[in-house]
Amino acid sequence: MSLSRLVYEGEDIRFRTGKHWVVFVKAAIFLFLAVAAWSSGDMLRGLLTFKAPEEIEKFLPKIISVTVWVIRYSLFFIFALLAAMRLFSFFTLRIAVTPKRLICDDAVFGSFSMDLSKIESVKSEPGVFGGLFGYGKVVLTATSSQRLIVSNVSRPHIFEKEIFAAK
């Protein structure tokens, strides 16, 4: 996936960025939670075991077993899907700034560009860990009050400066 194919003739790329490597750490946390959910069967059975009335005593083990199965696999699926989405976004999102346009290329949503003259404001929000590791969220507001939010972007302050320098 190359941004150079999206650049017009006579236009050059002033700044490139993408997702920060911290996305891998966040994906690893989700994978850890998925494995923990997968292996939590005995713990969940212990938590769900209780003394029941005699009328439902014979159905209770089956109900608990199905409940534990649904909880385990649902949590595993959700956490694994969140981890896969994080990893996929790292490898597929590319952002570039040219003297006239902002170009975003994403494998899922396709590519689009926005004229820099239509951007009213750019705000970078690194957060606590983002300030330490060099990543953050960038919020772009266009003249039509549309907002573009890109999270976990690498070097958000430089990205913000490059957009203002290109205007």
mmCIF file with all atom_site columns, C-alpha atoms in Angstrom:
data_model
loop_
_atom_site.group_PDB
_atom_site.id
_atom_site.type_symbol
_atom_site.label_atom_id
_atom_site.label_alt_id
_atom_site.label_comp_id
_atom_site.label_asym_id
_atom_site.label_entity_id
_atom_site.label_seq_id
_atom_site.pdbx_PDB_ins_code
_atom_site.Cartn_x
_atom_site.Cartn_y
_atom_site.Cartn_z
_atom_site.occupancy
_atom_site.B_iso_or_equiv
_atom_site.pdbx_formal_charge
_atom_site.auth_seq_id
_atom_site.auth_comp_id
_atom_site.auth_asym_id
_atom_site.auth_atom_id
_atom_site.pdbx_PDB_model_num
ATOM 1   C CA . MET A 1 1   ? 0.000   0.000   0.000   1.00 0.00 ? 1   MET A CA 1
ATOM 2   C CA . SER A 1 2   ? 1.709   3.137   -1.213  1.00 0.00 ? 2   SER A CA 1
ATOM 3   C CA . LEU A 1 3   ? 0.668   6.719   -0.700  1.00 0.00 ? 3   LEU A CA 1
ATOM 4   C CA . SER A 1 4   ? 2.651   7.845   -3.742  1.00 0.00 ? 4   SER A CA 1
ATOM 5   C CA . ARG A 1 5   ? -0.053  6.457   -6.043  1.00 0.00 ? 5   ARG A CA 1
ATOM 6   C CA . LEU A 1 6   ? -2.563  8.886   -4.500  1.00 0.00 ? 6   LEU A CA 1
ATOM 7   C CA . VAL A 1 7   ? -0.437  11.996  -5.012  1.00 0.00 ? 7   VAL A CA 1
ATOM 8   C CA . TYR A 1 8   ? -1.227  14.232  -7.976  1.00 0.00 ? 8   TYR A CA 1
ATOM 9   C CA . GLU A 1 9   ? 1.420   15.081  -10.526 1.00 0.00 ? 9   GLU A CA 1
ATOM 10  C CA . GLY A 1 10  ? 3.606   17.929  -9.309  1.00 0.00 ? 10  GLY A CA 1
ATOM 11  C CA . GLU A 1 11  ? 2.621   17.325  -5.679  1.00 0.00 ? 11  GLU A CA 1
ATOM 12  C CA . ASP A 1 12  ? 5.068   16.005  -3.111  1.00 0.00 ? 12  ASP A CA 1
ATOM 13  C CA . ILE A 1 13  ? 4.528   14.445  0.289   1.00 0.00 ? 13  ILE A CA 1
ATOM 14  C CA . ARG A 1 14  ? 5.698   16.700  3.126   1.00 0.00 ? 14  ARG A CA 1
ATOM 15  C CA . PHE A 1 15  ? 4.868   14.388  6.016   1.00 0.00 ? 15  PHE A CA 1
ATOM 16  C CA . ARG A 1 16  ? 3.882   10.722  6.460   1.00 0.00 ? 16  ARG A CA 1
ATOM 17  C CA . THR A 1 17  ? 2.569   8.998   9.513   1.00 0.00 ? 17  THR A CA 1
ATOM 18  C CA . GLY A 1 18  ? 0.578   5.983   10.588  1.00 0.00 ? 18  GLY A CA 1
ATOM 19  C CA . LYS A 1 19  ? -0.321  4.094   13.713  1.00 0.00 ? 19  LYS A CA 1
ATOM 20  C CA . HIS A 1 20  ? 2.220   3.981   16.538  1.00 0.00 ? 20  HIS A CA 1
ATOM 21  C CA . TRP A 1 21  ? 3.865   0.761   17.736  1.00 0.00 ? 21  TRP A CA 1
ATOM 22  C CA . VAL A 1 22  ? 1.936   1.007   21.013  1.00 0.00 ? 22  VAL A CA 1
ATOM 23  C CA . VAL A 1 23  ? -0.959  -0.579  19.091  1.00 0.00 ? 23  VAL A CA 1
ATOM 24  C CA . PHE A 1 24  ? 0.957   -3.874  19.434  1.00 0.00 ? 24  PHE A CA 1
ATOM 25  C CA . VAL A 1 25  ? 0.981   -3.515  23.220  1.00 0.00 ? 25  VAL A CA 1
ATOM 26  C CA . LYS A 1 26  ? -2.750  -2.821  23.281  1.00 0.00 ? 26  LYS A CA 1
ATOM 27  C CA . ALA A 1 27  ? -3.358  -5.825  21.012  1.00 0.00 ? 27  ALA A CA 1
ATOM 28  C CA . ALA A 1 28  ? -1.202  -7.998  23.308  1.00 0.00 ? 28  ALA A CA 1
ATOM 29  C CA . ILE A 1 29  ? -3.319  -6.920  26.288  1.00 0.00 ? 29  ILE A CA 1
ATOM 30  C CA . PHE A 1 30  ? -6.498  -7.899  24.433  1.00 0.00 ? 30  PHE A CA 1
ATOM 31  C CA . LEU A 1 31  ? -4.948  -11.246 23.464  1.00 0.00 ? 31  LEU A CA 1
ATOM 32  C CA . PHE A 1 32  ? -3.987  -11.843 27.101  1.00 0.00 ? 32  PHE A CA 1
ATOM 33  C CA . LEU A 1 33  ? -7.579  -11.108 28.137  1.00 0.00 ? 33  LEU A CA 1
ATOM 34  C CA . ALA A 1 34  ? -8.841  -13.481 25.415  1.00 0.00 ? 34  ALA A CA 1
ATOM 35  C CA . VAL A 1 35  ? -6.613  -16.297 26.696  1.00 0.00 ? 35  VAL A CA 1
ATOM 36  C CA . ALA A 1 36  ? -7.661  -15.553 30.280  1.00 0.00 ? 36  ALA A CA 1
ATOM 37  C CA . ALA A 1 37  ? -11.331 -15.750 29.238  1.00 0.00 ? 37  ALA A CA 1
ATOM 38  C CA . TRP A 1 38  ? -10.651 -18.999 27.367  1.00 0.00 ? 38  TRP A CA 1
ATOM 39  C CA . SER A 1 39  ? -9.042  -20.643 30.393  1.00 0.00 ? 39  SER A CA 1
ATOM 40  C CA . SER A 1 40  ? -11.501 -19.364 33.003  1.00 0.00 ? 40  SER A CA 1
ATOM 41  C CA . GLY A 1 41  ? -13.906 -22.313 32.833  1.00 0.00 ? 41  GLY A CA 1
ATOM 42  C CA . ASP A 1 42  ? -13.126 -23.823 36.238  1.00 0.00 ? 42  ASP A CA 1
ATOM 43  C CA . MET A 1 43  ? -13.149 -20.455 37.970  1.00 0.00 ? 43  MET A CA 1
ATOM 44  C CA . LEU A 1 44  ? -16.532 -19.546 36.450  1.00 0.00 ? 44  LEU A CA 1
ATOM 45  C CA . ARG A 1 45  ? -17.997 -22.922 37.420  1.00 0.00 ? 45  ARG A CA 1
ATOM 46  C CA . GLY A 1 46  ? -16.814 -22.322 40.992  1.00 0.00 ? 46  GLY A CA 1
ATOM 47  C CA . LEU A 1 47  ? -18.403 -18.897 41.045  1.00 0.00 ? 47  LEU A CA 1
ATOM 48  C CA . LEU A 1 48  ? -21.688 -20.146 39.624  1.00 0.00 ? 48  LEU A CA 1
ATOM 49  C CA . THR A 1 49  ? -22.072 -23.178 41.891  1.00 0.00 ? 49  THR A CA 1
ATOM 50  C CA . PHE A 1 50  ? -24.635 -22.731 44.635  1.00 0.00 ? 50  PHE A CA 1
ATOM 51  C CA . LYS A 1 51  ? -27.234 -24.673 46.578  1.00 0.00 ? 51  LYS A CA 1
ATOM 52  C CA . ALA A 1 52  ? -30.407 -24.735 44.543  1.00 0.00 ? 52  ALA A CA 1
ATOM 53  C CA . PRO A 1 53  ? -33.949 -25.862 45.326  1.00 0.00 ? 53  PRO A CA 1
ATOM 54  C CA . GLU A 1 54  ? -34.578 -29.575 44.808  1.00 0.00 ? 54  GLU A CA 1
ATOM 55  C CA . GLU A 1 55  ? -36.918 -28.951 41.840  1.00 0.00 ? 55  GLU A CA 1
ATOM 56  C CA . ILE A 1 56  ? -34.136 -27.573 39.657  1.00 0.00 ? 56  ILE A CA 1
ATOM 57  C CA . GLU A 1 57  ? -31.229 -29.529 41.185  1.00 0.00 ? 57  GLU A CA 1
ATOM 58  C CA . LYS A 1 58  ? -31.098 -31.994 38.284  1.00 0.00 ? 58  LYS A CA 1
ATOM 59  C CA . PHE A 1 59  ? -31.109 -29.212 35.598  1.00 0.00 ? 59  PHE A CA 1
ATOM 60  C CA . LEU A 1 60  ? -28.616 -26.939 37.341  1.00 0.00 ? 60  LEU A CA 1
ATOM 61  C CA . PRO A 1 61  ? -25.347 -28.563 36.159  1.00 0.00 ? 61  PRO A CA 1
ATOM 62  C CA . LYS A 1 62  ? -26.441 -28.297 32.525  1.00 0.00 ? 62  LYS A CA 1
ATOM 63  C CA . ILE A 1 63  ? -27.545 -24.675 32.952  1.00 0.00 ? 63  ILE A CA 1
ATOM 64  C CA . ILE A 1 64  ? -24.256 -23.762 34.632  1.00 0.00 ? 64  ILE A CA 1
ATOM 65  C CA . SER A 1 65  ? -22.266 -25.598 31.982  1.00 0.00 ? 65  SER A CA 1
ATOM 66  C CA . VAL A 1 66  ? -24.008 -23.777 29.114  1.00 0.00 ? 66  VAL A CA 1
ATOM 67  C CA . THR A 1 67  ? -23.709 -20.434 30.889  1.00 0.00 ? 67  THR A CA 1
ATOM 68  C CA . VAL A 1 68  ? -19.977 -20.908 31.468  1.00 0.00 ? 68  VAL A CA 1
ATOM 69  C CA . TRP A 1 69  ? -19.504 -21.944 27.843  1.00 0.00 ? 69  TRP A CA 1
ATOM 70  C CA . VAL A 1 70  ? -21.375 -18.873 26.539  1.00 0.00 ? 70  VAL A CA 1
ATOM 71  C CA . ILE A 1 71  ? -19.484 -16.469 28.814  1.00 0.00 ? 71  ILE A CA 1
ATOM 72  C CA . ARG A 1 72  ? -16.065 -17.968 27.992  1.00 0.00 ? 72  ARG A CA 1
ATOM 73  C CA . TYR A 1 73  ? -16.472 -18.044 24.247  1.00 0.00 ? 73  TYR A CA 1
ATOM 74  C CA . SER A 1 74  ? -18.208 -14.684 24.030  1.00 0.00 ? 74  SER A CA 1
ATOM 75  C CA . LEU A 1 75  ? -15.439 -12.952 25.961  1.00 0.00 ? 75  LEU A CA 1
ATOM 76  C CA . PHE A 1 76  ? -12.773 -14.803 23.979  1.00 0.00 ? 76  PHE A CA 1
ATOM 77  C CA . PHE A 1 77  ? -14.365 -13.786 20.680  1.00 0.00 ? 77  PHE A CA 1
ATOM 78  C CA . ILE A 1 78  ? -14.762 -10.127 21.710  1.00 0.00 ? 78  ILE A CA 1
ATOM 79  C CA . PHE A 1 79  ? -11.190 -9.752  23.004  1.00 0.00 ? 79  PHE A CA 1
ATOM 80  C CA . ALA A 1 80  ? -9.664  -11.619 20.053  1.00 0.00 ? 80  ALA A CA 1
ATOM 81  C CA . LEU A 1 81  ? -11.639 -9.467  17.637  1.00 0.00 ? 81  LEU A CA 1
ATOM 82  C CA . LEU A 1 82  ? -10.489 -6.269  19.365  1.00 0.00 ? 82  LEU A CA 1
ATOM 83  C CA . ALA A 1 83  ? -6.868  -7.442  19.172  1.00 0.00 ? 83  ALA A CA 1
ATOM 84  C CA . ALA A 1 84  ? -7.193  -8.322  15.489  1.00 0.00 ? 84  ALA A CA 1
ATOM 85  C CA . MET A 1 85  ? -8.752  -4.936  14.716  1.00 0.00 ? 85  MET A CA 1
ATOM 86  C CA . ARG A 1 86  ? -5.870  -3.141  16.435  1.00 0.00 ? 86  ARG A CA 1
ATOM 87  C CA . LEU A 1 87  ? -3.267  -5.120  14.536  1.00 0.00 ? 87  LEU A CA 1
ATOM 88  C CA . PHE A 1 88  ? -5.091  -4.733  11.237  1.00 0.00 ? 88  PHE A CA 1
ATOM 89  C CA . SER A 1 89  ? -5.334  -0.960  11.655  1.00 0.00 ? 89  SER A CA 1
ATOM 90  C CA . PHE A 1 90  ? -1.590  -0.739  12.294  1.00 0.00 ? 90  PHE A CA 1
ATOM 91  C CA . PHE A 1 91  ? -0.760  -2.372  8.989   1.00 0.00 ? 91  PHE A CA 1
ATOM 92  C CA . THR A 1 92  ? -3.411  -0.718  6.826   1.00 0.00 ? 92  THR A CA 1
ATOM 93  C CA . LEU A 1 93  ? -3.675  2.983   7.783   1.00 0.00 ? 93  LEU A CA 1
ATOM 94  C CA . ARG A 1 94  ? -1.323  5.530   6.210   1.00 0.00 ? 94  ARG A CA 1
ATOM 95  C CA . ILE A 1 95  ? -1.661  9.318   6.400   1.00 0.00 ? 95  ILE A CA 1
ATOM 96  C CA . ALA A 1 96  ? 0.213   11.932  4.377   1.00 0.00 ? 96  ALA A CA 1
ATOM 97  C CA . VAL A 1 97  ? 0.263   15.717  4.143   1.00 0.00 ? 97  VAL A CA 1
ATOM 98  C CA . THR A 1 98  ? 1.007   17.434  0.835   1.00 0.00 ? 98  THR A CA 1
ATOM 99  C CA . PRO A 1 99  ? 1.140   21.210  0.288   1.00 0.00 ? 99  PRO A CA 1
ATOM 100 C CA . LYS A 1 100 ? -2.542  21.172  -0.738  1.00 0.00 ? 100 LYS A CA 1
ATOM 101 C CA . ARG A 1 101 ? -4.194  18.060  0.718   1.00 0.00 ? 101 ARG A CA 1
ATOM 102 C CA . LEU A 1 102 ? -4.426  15.630  3.573   1.00 0.00 ? 102 LEU A CA 1
ATOM 103 C CA . ILE A 1 103 ? -4.446  12.050  2.262   1.00 0.00 ? 103 ILE A CA 1
ATOM 104 C CA . CYS A 1 104 ? -5.666  9.043   4.255   1.00 0.00 ? 104 CYS A CA 1
ATOM 105 C CA . ASP A 1 105 ? -5.319  5.541   2.846   1.00 0.00 ? 105 ASP A CA 1
ATOM 106 C CA . ASP A 1 106 ? -7.039  2.708   4.684   1.00 0.00 ? 106 ASP A CA 1
ATOM 107 C CA . ALA A 1 107 ? -7.587  -0.827  3.408   1.00 0.00 ? 107 ALA A CA 1
ATOM 108 C CA . VAL A 1 108 ? -11.035 -1.061  5.008   1.00 0.00 ? 108 VAL A CA 1
ATOM 109 C CA . PHE A 1 109 ? -12.543 2.362   4.353   1.00 0.00 ? 109 PHE A CA 1
ATOM 110 C CA . GLY A 1 110 ? -10.596 3.158   1.195   1.00 0.00 ? 110 GLY A CA 1
ATOM 111 C CA . SER A 1 111 ? -8.635  6.288   0.500   1.00 0.00 ? 111 SER A CA 1
ATOM 112 C CA . PHE A 1 112 ? -9.810  9.858   0.700   1.00 0.00 ? 112 PHE A CA 1
ATOM 113 C CA . SER A 1 113 ? -8.293  13.295  0.649   1.00 0.00 ? 113 SER A CA 1
ATOM 114 C CA . MET A 1 114 ? -9.275  16.624  2.130   1.00 0.00 ? 114 MET A CA 1
ATOM 115 C CA . ASP A 1 115 ? -8.178  20.047  0.950   1.00 0.00 ? 115 ASP A CA 1
ATOM 116 C CA . LEU A 1 116 ? -6.148  21.801  3.615   1.00 0.00 ? 116 LEU A CA 1
ATOM 117 C CA . SER A 1 117 ? -8.091  24.997  2.968   1.00 0.00 ? 117 SER A CA 1
ATOM 118 C CA . LYS A 1 118 ? -11.230 23.243  4.238   1.00 0.00 ? 118 LYS A CA 1
ATOM 119 C CA . ILE A 1 119 ? -9.666  22.289  7.573   1.00 0.00 ? 119 ILE A CA 1
ATOM 120 C CA . GLU A 1 120 ? -10.688 24.750  10.272  1.00 0.00 ? 120 GLU A CA 1
ATOM 121 C CA . SER A 1 121 ? -8.890  23.318  13.264  1.00 0.00 ? 121 SER A CA 1
ATOM 122 C CA . VAL A 1 122 ? -6.449  20.590  14.188  1.00 0.00 ? 122 VAL A CA 1
ATOM 123 C CA . LYS A 1 123 ? -6.046  19.428  17.748  1.00 0.00 ? 123 LYS A CA 1
ATOM 124 C CA . SER A 1 124 ? -3.637  16.792  19.009  1.00 0.00 ? 124 SER A CA 1
ATOM 125 C CA . GLU A 1 125 ? -4.403  15.038  22.269  1.00 0.00 ? 125 GLU A CA 1
ATOM 126 C CA . PRO A 1 126 ? -1.502  12.842  23.359  1.00 0.00 ? 126 PRO A CA 1
ATOM 127 C CA . GLY A 1 127 ? -2.704  11.881  26.826  1.00 0.00 ? 127 GLY A CA 1
ATOM 128 C CA . VAL A 1 128 ? -0.396  10.772  29.652  1.00 0.00 ? 128 VAL A CA 1
ATOM 129 C CA . PHE A 1 129 ? 1.244   7.748   28.023  1.00 0.00 ? 129 PHE A CA 1
ATOM 130 C CA . GLY A 1 130 ? 1.056   9.329   24.577  1.00 0.00 ? 130 GLY A CA 1
ATOM 131 C CA . GLY A 1 131 ? 3.236   12.196  25.735  1.00 0.00 ? 131 GLY A CA 1
ATOM 132 C CA . LEU A 1 132 ? 5.824   9.731   27.017  1.00 0.00 ? 132 LEU A CA 1
ATOM 133 C CA . PHE A 1 133 ? 5.854   7.414   24.015  1.00 0.00 ? 133 PHE A CA 1
ATOM 134 C CA . GLY A 1 134 ? 5.065   9.829   21.162  1.00 0.00 ? 134 GLY A CA 1
ATOM 135 C CA . TYR A 1 135 ? 1.539   8.888   20.105  1.00 0.00 ? 135 TYR A CA 1
ATOM 136 C CA . GLY A 1 136 ? -1.919  10.331  20.496  1.00 0.00 ? 136 GLY A CA 1
ATOM 137 C CA . LYS A 1 137 ? -5.229  11.268  18.994  1.00 0.00 ? 137 LYS A CA 1
ATOM 138 C CA . VAL A 1 138 ? -5.621  13.924  16.305  1.00 0.00 ? 138 VAL A CA 1
ATOM 139 C CA . VAL A 1 139 ? -8.970  15.667  15.846  1.00 0.00 ? 139 VAL A CA 1
ATOM 140 C CA . LEU A 1 140 ? -9.488  17.520  12.554  1.00 0.00 ? 140 LEU A CA 1
ATOM 141 C CA . THR A 1 141 ? -12.528 19.758  12.069  1.00 0.00 ? 141 THR A CA 1
ATOM 142 C CA . ALA A 1 142 ? -13.531 20.749  8.535   1.00 0.00 ? 142 ALA A CA 1
ATOM 143 C CA . THR A 1 143 ? -15.521 23.793  7.414   1.00 0.00 ? 143 THR A CA 1
ATOM 144 C CA . SER A 1 144 ? -18.681 21.709  7.139   1.00 0.00 ? 144 SER A CA 1
ATOM 145 C CA . SER A 1 145 ? -18.380 20.792  10.843  1.00 0.00 ? 145 SER A CA 1
ATOM 146 C CA . GLN A 1 146 ? -17.248 17.286  9.970   1.00 0.00 ? 146 GLN A CA 1
ATOM 147 C CA . ARG A 1 147 ? -14.782 15.759  12.376  1.00 0.00 ? 147 ARG A CA 1
ATOM 148 C CA . LEU A 1 148 ? -12.068 13.286  11.536  1.00 0.00 ? 148 LEU A CA 1
ATOM 149 C CA . ILE A 1 149 ? -10.563 11.550  14.555  1.00 0.00 ? 149 ILE A CA 1
ATOM 150 C CA . VAL A 1 150 ? -7.461  9.415   14.160  1.00 0.00 ? 150 VAL A CA 1
ATOM 151 C CA . SER A 1 151 ? -6.343  7.642   17.327  1.00 0.00 ? 151 SER A CA 1
ATOM 152 C CA . ASN A 1 152 ? -2.968  6.110   18.179  1.00 0.00 ? 152 ASN A CA 1
ATOM 153 C CA . VAL A 1 153 ? -1.257  8.139   15.481  1.00 0.00 ? 153 VAL A CA 1
ATOM 154 C CA . SER A 1 154 ? 2.499   8.442   15.658  1.00 0.00 ? 154 SER A CA 1
ATOM 155 C CA . ARG A 1 155 ? 3.933   11.936  16.326  1.00 0.00 ? 155 ARG A CA 1
ATOM 156 C CA . PRO A 1 156 ? 0.627   13.838  16.624  1.00 0.00 ? 156 PRO A CA 1
ATOM 157 C CA . HIS A 1 157 ? 2.228   17.223  17.415  1.00 0.00 ? 157 HIS A CA 1
ATOM 158 C CA . ILE A 1 158 ? 4.435   17.090  14.333  1.00 0.00 ? 158 ILE A CA 1
ATOM 159 C CA . PHE A 1 159 ? 1.409   16.063  12.281  1.00 0.00 ? 159 PHE A CA 1
ATOM 160 C CA . GLU A 1 160 ? -0.483  19.097  13.598  1.00 0.00 ? 160 GLU A CA 1
ATOM 161 C CA . LYS A 1 161 ? 2.452   21.433  12.838  1.00 0.00 ? 161 LYS A CA 1
ATOM 162 C CA . GLU A 1 162 ? 2.824   20.064  9.306   1.00 0.00 ? 162 GLU A CA 1
ATOM 163 C CA . ILE A 1 163 ? -0.832  20.693  8.530   1.00 0.00 ? 163 ILE A CA 1
ATOM 164 C CA . PHE A 1 164 ? -0.584  24.288  9.715   1.00 0.00 ? 164 PHE A CA 1
ATOM 165 C CA . ALA A 1 165 ? 2.731   24.766  7.856   1.00 0.00 ? 165 ALA A CA 1
ATOM 166 C CA . ALA A 1 166 ? 1.207   23.449  4.642   1.00 0.00 ? 166 ALA A CA 1
ATOM 167 C CA . LYS A 1 167 ? -1.793  25.812  4.862   1.00 0.00 ? 167 LYS A CA 1
#
